XYZ file of C-alpha atoms in Angstrom:
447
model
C 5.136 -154.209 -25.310
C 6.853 -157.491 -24.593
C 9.568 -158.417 -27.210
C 11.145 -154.902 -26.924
C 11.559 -155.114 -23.220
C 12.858 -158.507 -23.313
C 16.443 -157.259 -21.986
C 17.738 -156.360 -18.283
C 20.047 -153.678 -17.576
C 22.554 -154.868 -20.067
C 26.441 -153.859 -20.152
C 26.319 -152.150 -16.636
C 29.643 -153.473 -15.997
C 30.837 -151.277 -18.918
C 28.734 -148.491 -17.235
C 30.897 -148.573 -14.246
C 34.254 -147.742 -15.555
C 33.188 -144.837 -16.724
C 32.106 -142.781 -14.193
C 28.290 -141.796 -12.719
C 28.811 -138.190 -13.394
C 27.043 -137.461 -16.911
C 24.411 -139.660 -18.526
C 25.108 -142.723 -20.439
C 23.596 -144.203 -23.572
C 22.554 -148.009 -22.342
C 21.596 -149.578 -25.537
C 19.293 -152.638 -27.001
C 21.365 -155.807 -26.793
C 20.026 -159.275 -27.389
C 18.721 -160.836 -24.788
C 20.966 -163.731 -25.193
C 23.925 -161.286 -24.542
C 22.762 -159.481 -21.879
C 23.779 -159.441 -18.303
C 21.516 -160.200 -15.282
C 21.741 -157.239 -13.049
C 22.029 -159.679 -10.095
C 25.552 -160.554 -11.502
C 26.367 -156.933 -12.812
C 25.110 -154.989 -9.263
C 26.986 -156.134 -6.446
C 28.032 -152.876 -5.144
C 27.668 -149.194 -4.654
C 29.753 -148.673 -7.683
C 28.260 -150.610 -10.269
C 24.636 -149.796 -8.681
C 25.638 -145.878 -9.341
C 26.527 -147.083 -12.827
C 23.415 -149.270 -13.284
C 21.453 -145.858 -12.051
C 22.915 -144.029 -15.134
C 21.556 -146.268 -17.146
C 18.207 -145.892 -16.170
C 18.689 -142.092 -16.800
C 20.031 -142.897 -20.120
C 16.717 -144.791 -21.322
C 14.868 -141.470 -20.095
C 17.395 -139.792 -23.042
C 15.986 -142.348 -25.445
C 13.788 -141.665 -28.675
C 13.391 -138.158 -26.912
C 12.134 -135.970 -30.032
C 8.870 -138.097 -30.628
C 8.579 -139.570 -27.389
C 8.325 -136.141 -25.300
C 7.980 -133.507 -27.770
C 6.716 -134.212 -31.298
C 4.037 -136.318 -30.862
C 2.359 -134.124 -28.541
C 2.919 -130.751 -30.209
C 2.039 -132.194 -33.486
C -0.994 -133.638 -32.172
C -2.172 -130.125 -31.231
C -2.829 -126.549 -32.338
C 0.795 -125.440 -31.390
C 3.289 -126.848 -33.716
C 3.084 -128.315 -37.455
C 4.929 -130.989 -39.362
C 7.217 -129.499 -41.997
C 9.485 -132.773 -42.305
C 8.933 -135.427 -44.411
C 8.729 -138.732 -42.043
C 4.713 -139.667 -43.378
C 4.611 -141.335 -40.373
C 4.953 -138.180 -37.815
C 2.697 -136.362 -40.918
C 0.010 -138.777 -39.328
C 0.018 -137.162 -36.012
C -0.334 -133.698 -37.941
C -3.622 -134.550 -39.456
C -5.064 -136.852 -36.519
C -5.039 -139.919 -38.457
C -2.692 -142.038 -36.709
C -2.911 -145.681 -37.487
C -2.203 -148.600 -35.606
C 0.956 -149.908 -37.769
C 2.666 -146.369 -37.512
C 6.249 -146.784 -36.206
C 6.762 -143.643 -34.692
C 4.428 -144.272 -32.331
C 5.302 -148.014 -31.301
C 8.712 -146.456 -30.880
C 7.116 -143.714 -28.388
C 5.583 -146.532 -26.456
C 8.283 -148.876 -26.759
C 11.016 -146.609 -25.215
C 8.562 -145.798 -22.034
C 8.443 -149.401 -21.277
C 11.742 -150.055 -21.758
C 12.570 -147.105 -19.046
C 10.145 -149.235 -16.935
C 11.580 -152.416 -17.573
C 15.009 -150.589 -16.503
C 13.871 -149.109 -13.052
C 11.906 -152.558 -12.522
C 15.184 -154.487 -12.971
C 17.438 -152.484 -10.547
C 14.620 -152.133 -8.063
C 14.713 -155.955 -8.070
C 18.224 -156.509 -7.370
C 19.298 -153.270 -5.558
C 17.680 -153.808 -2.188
C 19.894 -157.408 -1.825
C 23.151 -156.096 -2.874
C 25.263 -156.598 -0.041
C 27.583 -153.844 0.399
C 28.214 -151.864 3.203
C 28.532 -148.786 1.246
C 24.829 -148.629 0.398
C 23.622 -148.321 4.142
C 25.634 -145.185 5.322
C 23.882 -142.782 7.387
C 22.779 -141.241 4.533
C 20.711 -144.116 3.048
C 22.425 -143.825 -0.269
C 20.378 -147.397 -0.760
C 17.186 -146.034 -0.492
C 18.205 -142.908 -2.140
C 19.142 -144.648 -5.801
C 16.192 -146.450 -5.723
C 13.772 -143.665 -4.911
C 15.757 -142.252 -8.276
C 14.379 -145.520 -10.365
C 10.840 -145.029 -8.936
C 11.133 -141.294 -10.393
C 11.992 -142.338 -13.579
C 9.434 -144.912 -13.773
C 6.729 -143.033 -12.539
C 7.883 -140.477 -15.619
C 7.210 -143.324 -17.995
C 3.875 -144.237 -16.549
C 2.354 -140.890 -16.206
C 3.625 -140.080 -20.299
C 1.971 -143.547 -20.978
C -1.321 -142.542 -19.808
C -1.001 -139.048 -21.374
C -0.942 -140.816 -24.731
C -2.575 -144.260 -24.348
C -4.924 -143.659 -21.182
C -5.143 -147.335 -19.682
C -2.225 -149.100 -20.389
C -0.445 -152.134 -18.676
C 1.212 -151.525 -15.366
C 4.174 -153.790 -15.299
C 6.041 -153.371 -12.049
C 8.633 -156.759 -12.345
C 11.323 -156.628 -14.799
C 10.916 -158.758 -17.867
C 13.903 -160.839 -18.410
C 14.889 -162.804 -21.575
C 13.144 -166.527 -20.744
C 9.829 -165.157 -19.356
C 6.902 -166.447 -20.792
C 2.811 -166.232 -20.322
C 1.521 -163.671 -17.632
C 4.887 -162.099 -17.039
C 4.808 -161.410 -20.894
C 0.645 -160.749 -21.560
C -0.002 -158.247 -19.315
C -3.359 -156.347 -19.281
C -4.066 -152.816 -19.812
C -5.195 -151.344 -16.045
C -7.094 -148.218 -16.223
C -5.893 -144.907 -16.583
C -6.643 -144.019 -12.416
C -4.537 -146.882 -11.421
C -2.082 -145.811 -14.087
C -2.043 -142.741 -12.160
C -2.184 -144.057 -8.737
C 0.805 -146.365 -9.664
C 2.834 -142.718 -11.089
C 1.821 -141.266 -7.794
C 2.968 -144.266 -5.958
C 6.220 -143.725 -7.478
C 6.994 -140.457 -7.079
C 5.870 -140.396 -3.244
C 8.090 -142.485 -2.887
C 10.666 -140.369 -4.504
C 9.898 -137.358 -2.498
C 10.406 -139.112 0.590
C 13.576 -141.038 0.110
C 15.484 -138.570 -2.661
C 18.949 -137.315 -1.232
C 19.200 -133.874 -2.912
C 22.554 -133.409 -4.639
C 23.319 -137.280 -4.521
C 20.967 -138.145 -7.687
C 21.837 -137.385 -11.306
C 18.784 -135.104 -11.888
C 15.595 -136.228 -9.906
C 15.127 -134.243 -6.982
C 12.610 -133.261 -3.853
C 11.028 -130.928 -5.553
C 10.308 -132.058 -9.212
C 9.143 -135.420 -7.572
C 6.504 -132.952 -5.710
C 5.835 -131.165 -8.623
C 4.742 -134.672 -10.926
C 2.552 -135.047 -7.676
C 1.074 -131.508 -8.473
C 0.285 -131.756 -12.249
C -0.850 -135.330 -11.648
C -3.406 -133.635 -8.993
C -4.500 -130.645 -11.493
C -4.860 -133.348 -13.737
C -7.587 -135.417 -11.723
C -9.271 -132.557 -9.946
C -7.767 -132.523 -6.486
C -7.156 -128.999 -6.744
C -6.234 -128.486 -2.865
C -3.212 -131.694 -3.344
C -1.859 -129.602 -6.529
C -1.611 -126.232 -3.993
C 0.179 -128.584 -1.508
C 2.470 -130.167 -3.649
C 2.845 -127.013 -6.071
C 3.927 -124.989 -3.038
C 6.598 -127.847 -1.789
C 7.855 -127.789 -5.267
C 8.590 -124.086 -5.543
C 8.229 -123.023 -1.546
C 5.678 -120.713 -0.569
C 7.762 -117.374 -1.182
C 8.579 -118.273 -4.454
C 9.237 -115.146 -7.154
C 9.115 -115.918 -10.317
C 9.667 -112.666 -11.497
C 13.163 -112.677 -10.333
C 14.116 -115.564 -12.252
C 15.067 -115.426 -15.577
C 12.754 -117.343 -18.441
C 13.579 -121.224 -19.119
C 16.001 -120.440 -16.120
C 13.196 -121.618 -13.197
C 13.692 -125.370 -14.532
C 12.876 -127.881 -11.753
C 13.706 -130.639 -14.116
C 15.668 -131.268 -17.253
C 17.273 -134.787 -18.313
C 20.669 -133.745 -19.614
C 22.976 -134.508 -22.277
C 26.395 -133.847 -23.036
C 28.322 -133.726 -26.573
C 29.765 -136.669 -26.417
C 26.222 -138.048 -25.424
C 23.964 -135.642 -27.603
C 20.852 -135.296 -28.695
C 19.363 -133.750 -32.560
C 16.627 -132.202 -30.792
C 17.852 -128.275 -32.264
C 18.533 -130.043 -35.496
C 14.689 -131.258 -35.790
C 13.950 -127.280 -35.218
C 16.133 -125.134 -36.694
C 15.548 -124.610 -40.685
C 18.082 -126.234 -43.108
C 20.040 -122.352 -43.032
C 20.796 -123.132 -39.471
C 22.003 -126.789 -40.236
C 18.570 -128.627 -39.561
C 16.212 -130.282 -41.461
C 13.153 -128.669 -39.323
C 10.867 -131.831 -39.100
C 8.630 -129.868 -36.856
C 7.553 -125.619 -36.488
C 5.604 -123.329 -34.679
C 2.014 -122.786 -35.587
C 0.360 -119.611 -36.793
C -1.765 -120.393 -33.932
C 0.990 -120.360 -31.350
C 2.943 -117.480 -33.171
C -0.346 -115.569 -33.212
C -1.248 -115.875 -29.638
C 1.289 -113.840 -28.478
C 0.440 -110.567 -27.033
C 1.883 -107.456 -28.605
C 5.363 -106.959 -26.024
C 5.224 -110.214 -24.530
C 9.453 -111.176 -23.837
C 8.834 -114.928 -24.246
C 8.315 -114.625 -27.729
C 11.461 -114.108 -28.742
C 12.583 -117.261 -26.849
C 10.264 -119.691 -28.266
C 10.701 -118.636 -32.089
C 12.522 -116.974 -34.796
C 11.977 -116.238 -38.606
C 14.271 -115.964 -41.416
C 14.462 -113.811 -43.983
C 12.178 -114.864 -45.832
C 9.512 -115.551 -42.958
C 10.168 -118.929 -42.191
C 9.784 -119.570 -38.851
C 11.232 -122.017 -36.658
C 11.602 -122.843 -32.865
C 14.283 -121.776 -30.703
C 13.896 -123.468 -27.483
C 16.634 -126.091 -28.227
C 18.876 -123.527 -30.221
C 22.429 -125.824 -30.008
C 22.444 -124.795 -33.650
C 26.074 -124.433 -34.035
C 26.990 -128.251 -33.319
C 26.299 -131.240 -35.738
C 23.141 -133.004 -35.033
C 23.384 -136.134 -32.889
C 25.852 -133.708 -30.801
C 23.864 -131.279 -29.363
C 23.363 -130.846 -25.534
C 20.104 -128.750 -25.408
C 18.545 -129.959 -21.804
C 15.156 -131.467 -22.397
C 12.683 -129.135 -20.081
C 10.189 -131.269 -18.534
C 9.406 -129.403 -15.582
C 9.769 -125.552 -14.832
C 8.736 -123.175 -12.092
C 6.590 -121.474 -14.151
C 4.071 -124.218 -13.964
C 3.849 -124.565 -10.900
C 2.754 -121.207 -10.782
C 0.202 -121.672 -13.121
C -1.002 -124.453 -11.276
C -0.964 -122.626 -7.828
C -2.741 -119.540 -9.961
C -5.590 -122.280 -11.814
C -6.253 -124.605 -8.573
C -6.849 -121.839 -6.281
C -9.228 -120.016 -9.233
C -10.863 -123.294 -9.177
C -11.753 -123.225 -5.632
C -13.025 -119.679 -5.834
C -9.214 -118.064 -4.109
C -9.322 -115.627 -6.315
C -7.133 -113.251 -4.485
C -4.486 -115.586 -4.528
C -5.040 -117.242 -7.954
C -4.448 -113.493 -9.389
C -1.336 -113.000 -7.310
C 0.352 -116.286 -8.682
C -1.358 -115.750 -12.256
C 0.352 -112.220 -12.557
C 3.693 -113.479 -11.356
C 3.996 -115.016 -14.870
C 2.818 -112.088 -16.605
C 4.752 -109.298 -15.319
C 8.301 -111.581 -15.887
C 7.118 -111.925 -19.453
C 6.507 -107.586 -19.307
C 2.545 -107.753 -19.652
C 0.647 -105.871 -17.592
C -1.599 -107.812 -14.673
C -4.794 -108.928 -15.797
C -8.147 -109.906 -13.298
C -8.790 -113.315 -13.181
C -12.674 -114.184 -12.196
C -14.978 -117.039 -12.164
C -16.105 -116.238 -15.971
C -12.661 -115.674 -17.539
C -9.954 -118.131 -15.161
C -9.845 -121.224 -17.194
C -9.695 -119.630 -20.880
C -6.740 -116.731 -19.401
C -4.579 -119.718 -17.611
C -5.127 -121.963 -20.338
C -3.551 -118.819 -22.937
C -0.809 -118.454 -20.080
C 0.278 -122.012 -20.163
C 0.020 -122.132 -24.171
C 2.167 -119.643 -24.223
C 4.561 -120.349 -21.262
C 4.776 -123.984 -21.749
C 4.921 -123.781 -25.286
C 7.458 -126.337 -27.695
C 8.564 -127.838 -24.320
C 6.237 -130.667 -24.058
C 3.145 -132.076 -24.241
C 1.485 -129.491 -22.219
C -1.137 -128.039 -24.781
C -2.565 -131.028 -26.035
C -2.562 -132.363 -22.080
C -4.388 -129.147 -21.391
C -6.907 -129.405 -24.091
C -7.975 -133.139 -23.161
C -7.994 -132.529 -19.454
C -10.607 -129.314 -19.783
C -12.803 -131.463 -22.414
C -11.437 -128.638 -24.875
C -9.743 -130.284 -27.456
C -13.048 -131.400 -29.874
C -13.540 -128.041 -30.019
C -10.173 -126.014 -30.318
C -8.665 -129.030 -32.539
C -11.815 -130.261 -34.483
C -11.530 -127.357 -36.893
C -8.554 -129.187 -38.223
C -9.888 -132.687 -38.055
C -9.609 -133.412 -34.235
C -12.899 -136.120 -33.303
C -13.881 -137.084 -29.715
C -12.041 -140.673 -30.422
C -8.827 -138.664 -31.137
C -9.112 -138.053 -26.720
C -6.543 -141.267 -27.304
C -4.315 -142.900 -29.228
C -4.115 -146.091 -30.372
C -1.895 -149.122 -28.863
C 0.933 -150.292 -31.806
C -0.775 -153.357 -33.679
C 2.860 -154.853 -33.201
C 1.961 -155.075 -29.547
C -1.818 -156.032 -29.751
C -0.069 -158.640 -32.176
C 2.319 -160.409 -29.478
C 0.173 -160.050 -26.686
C -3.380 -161.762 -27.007
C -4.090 -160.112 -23.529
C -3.878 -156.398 -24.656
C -6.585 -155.035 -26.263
C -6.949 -152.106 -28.422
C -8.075 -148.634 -27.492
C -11.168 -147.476 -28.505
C -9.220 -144.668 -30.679
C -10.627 -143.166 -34.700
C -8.241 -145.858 -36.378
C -8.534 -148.459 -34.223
């Protein structure tokens, strides 16, 4: 956690020649070559460019860090590749020295580390431009808090109390600014929800590169399912979506509220890691019989979330830019859709015994996907929603394995195939542990 974030926002004077429109790869320099962003911002401009860059470390690492890891590590997808080290999430038996993970964590602190720098330097830049009318000043930075507070809330996901590290880390730092304790998983949270507050109040819609109003409300929602505050996640759910909001009108995968993008030029191999060798790929990763299976009889998602060959190999479909080389590909990485926030309206009101409206949202879902309504009660709310969002949500994220943890449901839905209560985390990289005699290790099966 220290060495790899040992850069600032390097090259952002590069950044700004090229435009603020599309997102831009920012990559690992030495530290000795690196720029200080108090040299490289000094305007609007270049802070627009340095902003890119921060969206570009959100690109980074992106089929372990947001997808793989998760999915692999739960009942919906299985490893067909032949990296042993993602085979290790597969069977629950990831160890401390595995790389795939220290690169997961790794490229979440280094988004950190990126939002930490230009919220150092940003607020001092003196330039006119950045205190229009419009507050384009506060506007940007409210953009860095979003991404950060996406970093922080995936950290605690995996790790559960991890270090909060809210000053960047430059190249001479040393002791404390380097050894930085884990904090517990509700300030984790607290810190997320700092962050995207913060977001939600100060975004200008249409002036960001992605993060907007309402996906900042609706982290604040799943973040409140997540801890229990089931009225917050109605209140934020419905500013996310509005209170009117028809899902049924909107076509599926077509309700996202938040996506980081890529372009060809600046692609991604996310289709190539699920598409089957025919298609070009090398499939690293597939849907389960589990998932496959759980599928009701008519349901339309199906058909977008996987396909089979031939000769009954299936494969996923939700990135599906099979036709372009991998490393090109410009699939948009869904990290937030309507859909869940219906599902979360539907579950939190169930949860407070609004069953009347928890059935209207529920069914919402349902009759876009052609299913016919079903009753939701105070016997049968939490195993239906938790199906709907298995099924909804599937491939996309880490939803399922989220799910399972949350509800206390994962010993026994998972255990069958070697899940164990200490598998409710995973462990911190030894590599870490290693270089910082501060950080201690999780209390995880192989730690």
């Amino acid at each position: 956690m220290t060495t790899y974030f040992k850069y600032t926002l390097a090259l952002v004077g590069l950044l700004i020649f090229t435009g603020c429109e599309d997102y831009y790869n920012l990559e690992e320099v030495n530290p000795n070559d690196s720029i200080d962003p108090a040299i490289a911002i000094t305007n609007l401009r270049s802070a627009q460019g340095a902003r890119a860059g921060i969206y570009s470390g959100l690109q980074a690492s992106n089929f372990d860090r947001y997808l793989a890891g998760s999915q692999y590590f739960s009942d919906e997808a299985d490893w067909t590749g032949t990296f042993p080290t993602r085979a290790e999430f597969d069977i629950y038996n990831v160890i401390t020295s595995n790389t795939t993970l220290a690169t997961m964590f790794t490229s979440h602190y280094a988004t950190i580390n990126d939002a930490n720098a230009f919220l150092d330097v940003v607020p001092s830049v003196d330039d006119p431009s950045l205190n229009e009318a419009e507050n384009i000043r506060t506007s940007l930075l409210a953009e860095a808090r979003f991404a950060r507070g996406i970093a922080f809330f995936e950290l605690t996901q995996g790790w559960r109390d991890v270090p909060i590290v809210l000053t960047p880390t430059r190249s001479d730092a040393v002791g404390d600014a380097l050894n930085v304790t884990r904090s517990p998983q509700s300030e984790v949270y607290a810190q997320a929800i700092s962050d995207f507050t913060f977001a939600r109040d100060n975004l200008i819609d249409g002036a960001s590169l992605g993060a907007t109003v309402a996906a900042a409300n609706g982290y604040l929602a799943r973040i409140a399912l997540y801890q229990g505050r089931w009225q917050d996640a109605i209140s934020f759910a419905t500013a996310a979506v509005g209170a009117d909001y028809d899902l049924t009108g909107i076509e599926y995968l077509d309700d996202e509220l938040f996506y980081i993008k890529f372009s060809k030029a600046d692609g991604n191999s996310l289709a190539f890691f699920y598409a089957p060798s025919a298609l070009g790929g090398r499939r690293s990763i597939a849907p389960s019989a589990k998932l496959v299976g759980s599928f009701e009889d008519g349901d339309l998602r199906a058909a977008a979330t996987f396909a089979s060959l031939s000769n009954g190999q299936l494969y996923g479909v939700k990135y599906d830019d099979f036709s372009s080389a991998s490393g090109n590909q410009d699939d948009p990485l869904l990290l937030m859709r309507g859909a869940e926030m219906v599902l979360i309206l539907a579950e939190a009101n169930a949860r407070l015994g609004n069953f009347d409206e928890a059935n209207a949202w529920f069914n919402q879902v349902r009759q876009r996907a052609g299913l016919a309504d079903l009753t939701l009660d105070a016997d049968n709310f939490e195993d239906l929603i938790l199906q709907e969002r298995f099924v909804e949500l599937s491939l996309e994220s880490g939803h399922r394995l989220w799910d399972l943890r949350r509800t206390d449901r994962a010993e026994e839905v998972l255990g069958p195939d070697g899940y164990e209560a200490c598998d409710a985390v995973w462990p911190l990289p030894q590599r870490d542990i290693d270089r910082n005699p501060n950080l201690e290790q999780n209390n995880c099966c192989n730690c």
